PDB file of C-alpha atoms in Angstrom:
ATOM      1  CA  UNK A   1       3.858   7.171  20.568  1.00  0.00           C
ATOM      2  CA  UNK A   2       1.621   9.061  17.590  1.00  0.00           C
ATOM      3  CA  UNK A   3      -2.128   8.710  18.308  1.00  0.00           C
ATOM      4  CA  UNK A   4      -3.807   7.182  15.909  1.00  0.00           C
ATOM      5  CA  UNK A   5      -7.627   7.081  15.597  1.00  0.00           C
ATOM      6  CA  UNK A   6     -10.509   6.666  12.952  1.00  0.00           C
ATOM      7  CA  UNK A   7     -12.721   9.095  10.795  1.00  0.00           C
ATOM      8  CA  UNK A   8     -15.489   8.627   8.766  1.00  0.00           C
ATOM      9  CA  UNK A   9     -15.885  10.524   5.483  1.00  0.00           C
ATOM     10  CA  UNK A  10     -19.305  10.296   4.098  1.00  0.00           C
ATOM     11  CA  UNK A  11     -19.413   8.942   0.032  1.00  0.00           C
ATOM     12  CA  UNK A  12     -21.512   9.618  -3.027  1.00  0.00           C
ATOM     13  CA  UNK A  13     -22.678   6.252  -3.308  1.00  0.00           C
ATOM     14  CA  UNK A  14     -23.993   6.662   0.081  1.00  0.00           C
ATOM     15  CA  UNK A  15     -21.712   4.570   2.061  1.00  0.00           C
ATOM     16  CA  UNK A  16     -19.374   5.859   4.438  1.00  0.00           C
ATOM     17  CA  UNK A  17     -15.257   5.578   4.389  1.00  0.00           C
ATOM     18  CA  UNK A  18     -13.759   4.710   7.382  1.00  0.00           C
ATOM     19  CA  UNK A  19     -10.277   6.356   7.834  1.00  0.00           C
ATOM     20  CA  UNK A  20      -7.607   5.028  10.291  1.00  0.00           C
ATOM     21  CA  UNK A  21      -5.321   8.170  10.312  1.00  0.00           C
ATOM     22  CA  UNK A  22      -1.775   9.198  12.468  1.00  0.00           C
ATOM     23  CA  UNK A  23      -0.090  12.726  12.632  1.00  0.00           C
ATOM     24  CA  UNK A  24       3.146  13.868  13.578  1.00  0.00           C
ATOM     25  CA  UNK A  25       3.653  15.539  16.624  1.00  0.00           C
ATOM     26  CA  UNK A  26       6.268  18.004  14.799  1.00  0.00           C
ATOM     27  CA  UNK A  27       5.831  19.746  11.534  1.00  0.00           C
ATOM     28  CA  UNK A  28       4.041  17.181   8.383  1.00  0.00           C
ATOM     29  CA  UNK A  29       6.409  16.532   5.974  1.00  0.00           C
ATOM     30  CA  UNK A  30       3.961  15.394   3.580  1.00  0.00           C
ATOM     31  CA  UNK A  31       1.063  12.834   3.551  1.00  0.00           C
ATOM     32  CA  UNK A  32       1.465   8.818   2.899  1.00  0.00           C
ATOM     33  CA  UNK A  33      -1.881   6.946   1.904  1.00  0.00           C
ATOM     34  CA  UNK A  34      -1.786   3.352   3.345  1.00  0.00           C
ATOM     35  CA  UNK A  35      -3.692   0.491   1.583  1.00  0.00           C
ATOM     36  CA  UNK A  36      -4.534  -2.471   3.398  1.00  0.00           C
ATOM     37  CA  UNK A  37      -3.498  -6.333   3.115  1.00  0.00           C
ATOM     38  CA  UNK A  38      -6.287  -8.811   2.747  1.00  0.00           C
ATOM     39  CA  UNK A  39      -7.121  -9.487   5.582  1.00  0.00           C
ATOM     40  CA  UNK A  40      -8.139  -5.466   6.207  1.00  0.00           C
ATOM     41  CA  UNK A  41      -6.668  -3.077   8.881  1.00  0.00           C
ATOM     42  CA  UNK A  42      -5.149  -5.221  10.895  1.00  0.00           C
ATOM     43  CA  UNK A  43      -2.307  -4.716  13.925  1.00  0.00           C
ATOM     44  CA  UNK A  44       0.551  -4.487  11.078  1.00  0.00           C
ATOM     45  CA  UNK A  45      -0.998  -1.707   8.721  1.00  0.00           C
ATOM     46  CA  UNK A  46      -2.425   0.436  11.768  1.00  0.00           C
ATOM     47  CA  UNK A  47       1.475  -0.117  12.711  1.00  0.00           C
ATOM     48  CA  UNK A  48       2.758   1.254   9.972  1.00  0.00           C
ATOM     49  CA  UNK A  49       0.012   4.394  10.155  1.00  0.00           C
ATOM     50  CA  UNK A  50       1.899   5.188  13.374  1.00  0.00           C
ATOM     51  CA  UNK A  51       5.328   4.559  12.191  1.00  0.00           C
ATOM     52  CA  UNK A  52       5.016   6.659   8.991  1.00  0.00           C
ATOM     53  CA  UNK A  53       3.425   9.703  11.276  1.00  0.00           C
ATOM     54  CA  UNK A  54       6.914   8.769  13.638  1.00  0.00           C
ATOM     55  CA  UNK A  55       8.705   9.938  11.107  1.00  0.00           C
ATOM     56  CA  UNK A  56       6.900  12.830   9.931  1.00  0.00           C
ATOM     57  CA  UNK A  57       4.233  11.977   7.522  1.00  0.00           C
ATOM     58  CA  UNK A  58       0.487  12.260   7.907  1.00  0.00           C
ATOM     59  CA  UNK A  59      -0.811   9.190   7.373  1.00  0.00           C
ATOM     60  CA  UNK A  60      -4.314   7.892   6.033  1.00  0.00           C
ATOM     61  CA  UNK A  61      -5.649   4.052   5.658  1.00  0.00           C
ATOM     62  CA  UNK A  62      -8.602   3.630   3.893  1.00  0.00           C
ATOM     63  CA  UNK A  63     -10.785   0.663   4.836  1.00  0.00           C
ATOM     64  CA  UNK A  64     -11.796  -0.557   1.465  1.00  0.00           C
ATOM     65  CA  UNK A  65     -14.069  -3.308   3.165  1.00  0.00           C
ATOM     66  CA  UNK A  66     -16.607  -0.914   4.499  1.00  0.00           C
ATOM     67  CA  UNK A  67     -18.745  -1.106   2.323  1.00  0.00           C
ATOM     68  CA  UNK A  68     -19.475  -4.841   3.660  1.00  0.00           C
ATOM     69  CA  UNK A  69     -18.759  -3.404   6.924  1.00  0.00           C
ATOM     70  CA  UNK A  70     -15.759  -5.077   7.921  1.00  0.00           C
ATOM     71  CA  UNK A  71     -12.238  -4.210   9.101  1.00  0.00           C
ATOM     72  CA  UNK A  72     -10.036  -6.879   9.706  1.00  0.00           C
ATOM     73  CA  UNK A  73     -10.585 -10.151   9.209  1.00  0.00           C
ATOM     74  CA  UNK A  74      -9.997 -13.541  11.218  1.00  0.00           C
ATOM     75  CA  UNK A  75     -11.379 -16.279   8.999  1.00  0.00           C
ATOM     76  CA  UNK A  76      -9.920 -19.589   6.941  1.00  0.00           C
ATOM     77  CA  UNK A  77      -8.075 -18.074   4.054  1.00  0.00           C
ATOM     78  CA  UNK A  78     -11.120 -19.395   1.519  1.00  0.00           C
ATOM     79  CA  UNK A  79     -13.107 -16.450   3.539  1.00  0.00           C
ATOM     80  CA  UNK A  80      -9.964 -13.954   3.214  1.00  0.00           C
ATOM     81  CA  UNK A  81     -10.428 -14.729  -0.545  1.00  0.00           C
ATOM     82  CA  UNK A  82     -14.163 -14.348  -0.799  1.00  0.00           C
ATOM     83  CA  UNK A  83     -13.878 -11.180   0.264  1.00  0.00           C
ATOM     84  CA  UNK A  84     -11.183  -9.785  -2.089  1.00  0.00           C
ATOM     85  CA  UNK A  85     -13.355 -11.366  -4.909  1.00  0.00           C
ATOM     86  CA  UNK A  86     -16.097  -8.997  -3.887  1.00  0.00           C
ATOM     87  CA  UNK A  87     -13.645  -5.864  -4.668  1.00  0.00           C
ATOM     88  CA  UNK A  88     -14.910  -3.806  -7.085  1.00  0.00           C
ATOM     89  CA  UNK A  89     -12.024  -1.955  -9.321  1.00  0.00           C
ATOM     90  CA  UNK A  90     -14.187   1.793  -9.423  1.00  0.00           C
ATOM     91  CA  UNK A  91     -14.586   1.710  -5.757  1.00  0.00           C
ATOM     92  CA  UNK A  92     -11.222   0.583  -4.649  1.00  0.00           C
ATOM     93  CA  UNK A  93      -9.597   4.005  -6.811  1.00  0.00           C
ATOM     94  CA  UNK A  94     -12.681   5.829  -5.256  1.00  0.00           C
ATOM     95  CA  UNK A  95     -11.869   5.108  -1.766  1.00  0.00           C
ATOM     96  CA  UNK A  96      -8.346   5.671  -2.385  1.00  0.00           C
ATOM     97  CA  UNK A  97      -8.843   9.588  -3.789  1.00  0.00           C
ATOM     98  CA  UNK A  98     -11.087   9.946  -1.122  1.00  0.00           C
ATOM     99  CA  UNK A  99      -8.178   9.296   1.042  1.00  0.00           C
ATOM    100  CA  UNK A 100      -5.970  11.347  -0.736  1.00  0.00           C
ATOM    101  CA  UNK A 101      -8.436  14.070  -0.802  1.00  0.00           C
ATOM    102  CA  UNK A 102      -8.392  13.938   3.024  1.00  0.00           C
ATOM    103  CA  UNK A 103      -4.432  14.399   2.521  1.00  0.00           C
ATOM    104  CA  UNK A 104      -5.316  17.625   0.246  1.00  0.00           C
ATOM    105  CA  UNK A 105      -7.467  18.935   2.680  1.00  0.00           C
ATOM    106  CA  UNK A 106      -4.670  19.017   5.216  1.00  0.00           C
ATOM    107  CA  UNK A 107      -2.614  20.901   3.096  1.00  0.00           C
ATOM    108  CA  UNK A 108      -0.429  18.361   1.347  1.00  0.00           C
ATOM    109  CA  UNK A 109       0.438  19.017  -2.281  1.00  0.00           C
ATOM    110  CA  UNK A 110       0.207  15.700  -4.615  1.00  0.00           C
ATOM    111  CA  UNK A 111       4.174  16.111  -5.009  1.00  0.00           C
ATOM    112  CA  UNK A 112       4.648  15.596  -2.044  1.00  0.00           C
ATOM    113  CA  UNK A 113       1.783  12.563  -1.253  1.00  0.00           C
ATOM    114  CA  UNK A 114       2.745   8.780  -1.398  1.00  0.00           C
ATOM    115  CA  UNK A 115       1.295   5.468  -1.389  1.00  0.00           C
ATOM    116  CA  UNK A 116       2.278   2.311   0.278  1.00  0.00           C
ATOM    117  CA  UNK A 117       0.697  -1.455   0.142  1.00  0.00           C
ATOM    118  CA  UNK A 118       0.432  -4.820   1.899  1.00  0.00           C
ATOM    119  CA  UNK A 119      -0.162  -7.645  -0.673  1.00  0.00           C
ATOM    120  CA  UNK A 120      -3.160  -6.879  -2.000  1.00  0.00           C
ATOM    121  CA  UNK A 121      -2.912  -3.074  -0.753  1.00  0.00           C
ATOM    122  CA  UNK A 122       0.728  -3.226  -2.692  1.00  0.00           C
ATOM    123  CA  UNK A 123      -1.039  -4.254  -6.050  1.00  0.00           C
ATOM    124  CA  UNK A 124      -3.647  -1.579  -5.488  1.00  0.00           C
ATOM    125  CA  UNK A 125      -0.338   1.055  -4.223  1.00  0.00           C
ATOM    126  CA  UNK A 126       1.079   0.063  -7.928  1.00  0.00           C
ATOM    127  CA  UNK A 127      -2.068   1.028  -9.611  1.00  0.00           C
ATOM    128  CA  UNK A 128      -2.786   3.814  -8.149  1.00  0.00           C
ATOM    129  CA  UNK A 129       0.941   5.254  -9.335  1.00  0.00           C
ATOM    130  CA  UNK A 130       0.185   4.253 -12.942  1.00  0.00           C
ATOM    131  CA  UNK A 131      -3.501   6.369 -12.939  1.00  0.00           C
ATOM    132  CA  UNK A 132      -2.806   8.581 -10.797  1.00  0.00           C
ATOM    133  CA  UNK A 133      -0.727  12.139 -10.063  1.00  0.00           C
ATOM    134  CA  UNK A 134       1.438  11.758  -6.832  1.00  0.00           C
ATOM    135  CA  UNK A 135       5.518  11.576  -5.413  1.00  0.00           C
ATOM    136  CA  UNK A 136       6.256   8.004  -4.829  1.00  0.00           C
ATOM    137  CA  UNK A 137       4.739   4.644  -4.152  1.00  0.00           C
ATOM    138  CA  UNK A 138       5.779   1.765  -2.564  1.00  0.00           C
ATOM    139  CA  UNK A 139       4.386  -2.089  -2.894  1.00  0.00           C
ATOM    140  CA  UNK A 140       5.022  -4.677  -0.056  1.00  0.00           C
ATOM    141  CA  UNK A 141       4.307  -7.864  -1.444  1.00  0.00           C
ATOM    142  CA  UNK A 142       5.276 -11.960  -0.426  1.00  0.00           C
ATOM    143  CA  UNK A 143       5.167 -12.346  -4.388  1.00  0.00           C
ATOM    144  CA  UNK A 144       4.877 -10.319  -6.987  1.00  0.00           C
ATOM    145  CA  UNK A 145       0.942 -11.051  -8.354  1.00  0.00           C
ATOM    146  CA  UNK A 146       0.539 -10.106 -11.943  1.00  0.00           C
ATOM    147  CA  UNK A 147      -2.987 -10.399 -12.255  1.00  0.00           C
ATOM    148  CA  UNK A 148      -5.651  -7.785 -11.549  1.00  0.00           C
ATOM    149  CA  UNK A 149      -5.859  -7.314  -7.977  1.00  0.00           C
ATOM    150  CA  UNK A 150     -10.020  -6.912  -8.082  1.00  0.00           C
ATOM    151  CA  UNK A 151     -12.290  -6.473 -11.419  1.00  0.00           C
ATOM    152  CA  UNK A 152     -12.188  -3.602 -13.298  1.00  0.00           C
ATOM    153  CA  UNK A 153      -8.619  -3.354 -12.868  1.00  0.00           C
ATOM    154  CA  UNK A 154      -5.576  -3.741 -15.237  1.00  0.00           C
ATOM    155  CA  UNK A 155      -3.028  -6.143 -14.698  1.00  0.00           C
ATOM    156  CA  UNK A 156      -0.338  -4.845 -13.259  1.00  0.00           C
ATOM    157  CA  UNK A 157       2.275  -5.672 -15.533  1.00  0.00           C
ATOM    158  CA  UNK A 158       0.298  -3.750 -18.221  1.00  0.00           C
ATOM    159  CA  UNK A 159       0.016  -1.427 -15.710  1.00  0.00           C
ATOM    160  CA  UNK A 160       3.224  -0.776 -14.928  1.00  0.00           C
ATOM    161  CA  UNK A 161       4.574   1.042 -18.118  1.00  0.00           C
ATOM    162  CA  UNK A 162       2.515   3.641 -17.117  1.00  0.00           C
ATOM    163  CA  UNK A 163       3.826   4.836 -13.660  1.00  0.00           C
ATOM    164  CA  UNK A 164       3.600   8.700 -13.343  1.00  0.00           C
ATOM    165  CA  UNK A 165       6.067   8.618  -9.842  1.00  0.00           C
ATOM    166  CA  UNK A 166       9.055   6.321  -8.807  1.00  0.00           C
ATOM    167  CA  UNK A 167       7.945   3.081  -7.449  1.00  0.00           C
ATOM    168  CA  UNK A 168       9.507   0.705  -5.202  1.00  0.00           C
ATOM    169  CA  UNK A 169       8.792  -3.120  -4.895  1.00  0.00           C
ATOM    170  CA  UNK A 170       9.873  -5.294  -2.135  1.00  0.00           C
ATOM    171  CA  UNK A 171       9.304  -8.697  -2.513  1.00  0.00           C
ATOM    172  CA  UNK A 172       9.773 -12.061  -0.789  1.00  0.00           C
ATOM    173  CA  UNK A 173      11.455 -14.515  -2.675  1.00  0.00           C
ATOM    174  CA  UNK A 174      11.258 -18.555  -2.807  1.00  0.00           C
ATOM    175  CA  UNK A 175      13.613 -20.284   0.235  1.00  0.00           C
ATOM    176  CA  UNK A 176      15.363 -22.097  -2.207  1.00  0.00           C
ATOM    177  CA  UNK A 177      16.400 -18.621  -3.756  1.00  0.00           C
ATOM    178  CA  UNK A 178      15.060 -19.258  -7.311  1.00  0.00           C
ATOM    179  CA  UNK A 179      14.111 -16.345  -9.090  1.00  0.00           C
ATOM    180  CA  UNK A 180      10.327 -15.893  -9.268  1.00  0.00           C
ATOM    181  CA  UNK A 181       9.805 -14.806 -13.409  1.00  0.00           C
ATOM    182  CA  UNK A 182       6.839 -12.833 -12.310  1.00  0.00           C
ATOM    183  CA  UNK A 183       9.209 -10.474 -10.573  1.00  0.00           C
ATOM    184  CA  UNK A 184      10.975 -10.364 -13.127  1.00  0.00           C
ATOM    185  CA  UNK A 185       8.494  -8.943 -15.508  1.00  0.00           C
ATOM    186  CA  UNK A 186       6.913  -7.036 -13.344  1.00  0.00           C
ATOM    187  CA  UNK A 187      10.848  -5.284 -12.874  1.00  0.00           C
ATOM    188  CA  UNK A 188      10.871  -4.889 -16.606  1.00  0.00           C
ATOM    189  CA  UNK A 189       7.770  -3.344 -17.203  1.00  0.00           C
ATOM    190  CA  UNK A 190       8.294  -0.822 -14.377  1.00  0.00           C
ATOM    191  CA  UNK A 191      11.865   0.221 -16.096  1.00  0.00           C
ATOM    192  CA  UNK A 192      10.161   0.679 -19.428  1.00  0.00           C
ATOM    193  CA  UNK A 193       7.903   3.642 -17.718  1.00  0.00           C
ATOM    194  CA  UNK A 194      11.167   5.889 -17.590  1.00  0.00           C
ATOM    195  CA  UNK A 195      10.657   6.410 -13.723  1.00  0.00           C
ATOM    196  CA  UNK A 196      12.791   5.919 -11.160  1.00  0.00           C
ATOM    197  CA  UNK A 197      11.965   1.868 -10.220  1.00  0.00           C
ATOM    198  CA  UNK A 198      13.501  -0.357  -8.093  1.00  0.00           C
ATOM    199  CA  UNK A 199      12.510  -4.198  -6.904  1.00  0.00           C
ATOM    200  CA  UNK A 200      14.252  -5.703  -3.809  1.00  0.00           C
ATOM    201  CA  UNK A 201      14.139  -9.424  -3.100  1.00  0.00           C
ATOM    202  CA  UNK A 202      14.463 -10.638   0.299  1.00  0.00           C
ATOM    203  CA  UNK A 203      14.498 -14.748   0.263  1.00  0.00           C
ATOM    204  CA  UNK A 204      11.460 -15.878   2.377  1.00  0.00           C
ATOM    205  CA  UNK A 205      12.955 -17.917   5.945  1.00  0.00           C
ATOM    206  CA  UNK A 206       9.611 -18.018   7.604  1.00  0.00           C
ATOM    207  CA  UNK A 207       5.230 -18.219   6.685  1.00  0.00           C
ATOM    208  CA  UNK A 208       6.314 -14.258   5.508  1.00  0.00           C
ATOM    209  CA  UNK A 209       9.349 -12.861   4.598  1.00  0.00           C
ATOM    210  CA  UNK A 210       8.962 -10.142   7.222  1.00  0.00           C
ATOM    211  CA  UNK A 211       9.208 -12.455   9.906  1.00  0.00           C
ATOM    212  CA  UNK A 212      12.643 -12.459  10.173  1.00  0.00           C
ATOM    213  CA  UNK A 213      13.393  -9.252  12.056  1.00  0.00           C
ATOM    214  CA  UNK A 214      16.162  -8.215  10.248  1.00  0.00           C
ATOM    215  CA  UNK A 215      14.817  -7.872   6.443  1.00  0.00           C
ATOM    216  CA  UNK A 216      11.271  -6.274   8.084  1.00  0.00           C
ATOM    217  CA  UNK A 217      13.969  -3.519   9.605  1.00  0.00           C
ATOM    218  CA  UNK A 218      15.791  -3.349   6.260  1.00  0.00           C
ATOM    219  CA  UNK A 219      12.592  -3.302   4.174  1.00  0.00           C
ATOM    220  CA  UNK A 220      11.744  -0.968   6.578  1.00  0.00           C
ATOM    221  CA  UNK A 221      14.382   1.615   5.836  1.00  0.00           C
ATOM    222  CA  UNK A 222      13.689   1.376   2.499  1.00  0.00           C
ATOM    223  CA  UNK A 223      10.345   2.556   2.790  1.00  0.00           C
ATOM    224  CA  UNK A 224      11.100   5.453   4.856  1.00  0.00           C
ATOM    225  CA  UNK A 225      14.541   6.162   2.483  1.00  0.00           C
ATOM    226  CA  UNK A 226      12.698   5.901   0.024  1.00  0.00           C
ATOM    227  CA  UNK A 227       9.627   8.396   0.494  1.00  0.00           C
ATOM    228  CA  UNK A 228      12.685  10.883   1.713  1.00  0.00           C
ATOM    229  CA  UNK A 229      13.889  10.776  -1.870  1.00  0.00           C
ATOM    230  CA  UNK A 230      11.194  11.210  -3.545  1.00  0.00           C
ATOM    231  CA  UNK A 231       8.548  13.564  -1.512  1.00  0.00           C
ATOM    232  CA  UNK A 232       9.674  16.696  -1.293  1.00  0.00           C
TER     233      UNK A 232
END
């Protein structure tokens, strides 16, 4: 299995960003910045740091908590919240070009760096593709969240007209299959950039759509299909 271990990169502000970073053993393909769910870097995102460097990309996961110096967290939900509240827009994008920047300083080109997101991470991941110069970008979401995912940030269906790289949303849906309008809007507002855009619904059968082992291999496929199109 890839190693996987953590730097620290020191920040203007005088803080210090912790990076949780894989490599390929063979030749780097190109470079995939990971942003973290709410709850921080927990077992799932370091996961996917290791599965993304399986497959040939270098792979970087800011901690965007460090700055209250915590990782992952394992409180109430009301906690969880709290501590997305305290999120400032400026230094979310700042810790994610540091982490980029760590990509460029390995050698990898911005056509051929990505981004990929957990819930809030995924609303971030969108961003990011809308201010930012990069390949692809991928959001991994249990709902599509319209709202501004911290202060200072645009909501991301006003957002979305202005992706710079092909995006890809995968969503959970309701159990009873109806179709979430949020989705929906956020689908339209990606088209109208002019980008290659697709959204992917998976009906929810458990607390997460993921949980059923056969759409997280699926959505899983995706991701990796679709940073193969896209990054090179």
């Amino acid at each position: 299995m890839t190693d996987i271990r953590t730097e620290t990169v020191p920040l203007l502000d005088g803080s210090v960003l912790r990076l949780t970073v894989a490599e390929p053993v063979s030749a780097i393909r190109g470079g995939i910045v990971v942003l973290h769910e709410a709850r921080g870097v927990t077992d799932a995102v370091r996961n996917l740091v290791q599965g993304l460097a399986g497959d040939g990309w270098l792979a970087v996961a800011p901690h965007l908590y460090h700055r209250d110096g915590a990782d992952e967290l394992d409180g109430a939900d009301e906690e969880v919240q709290q501590q997305v509240d305290r999120l400032e827009g400026e230094q979310v994008m700042a810790d994610t070009d540091t982490a980029f920047g760590w990509l460029a300083d390995h050698g990898v080109t911005a056509d051929r760096m990505g981004v990929v997101g957990f819930d809030l991470g995924g609303a971030v991941a969108l961003l990011v593709a809308a201010k930012r110069t990069l390949g692809a970008a991928i959001t991994v979401a249990d709902e599509a969240v319209s709202a501004a995912p911290a202060p200072g940030l645009p909501a991301l269906v006003d957002a979305a007209p202005g992706l710079t790289c092909p995006w890809l949303g995968i969503y959970g849906g309701e159990a009873g299959g109806e179709p979430d309008p949020e989705i929906a809007r956020l689908r339209d507002a990606a088209a109208s950039s002019q980008m290659a855009t697709d959204v992917v619904v998976y009906p929810r059968r458990g607390h997460r759509f993921d949980d059923d082992p056969e759409i997280a291999a699926d959505a899983w496929q995706r991701t990796l299909n679709w940073f193969d199109s896209h990054l090179r």
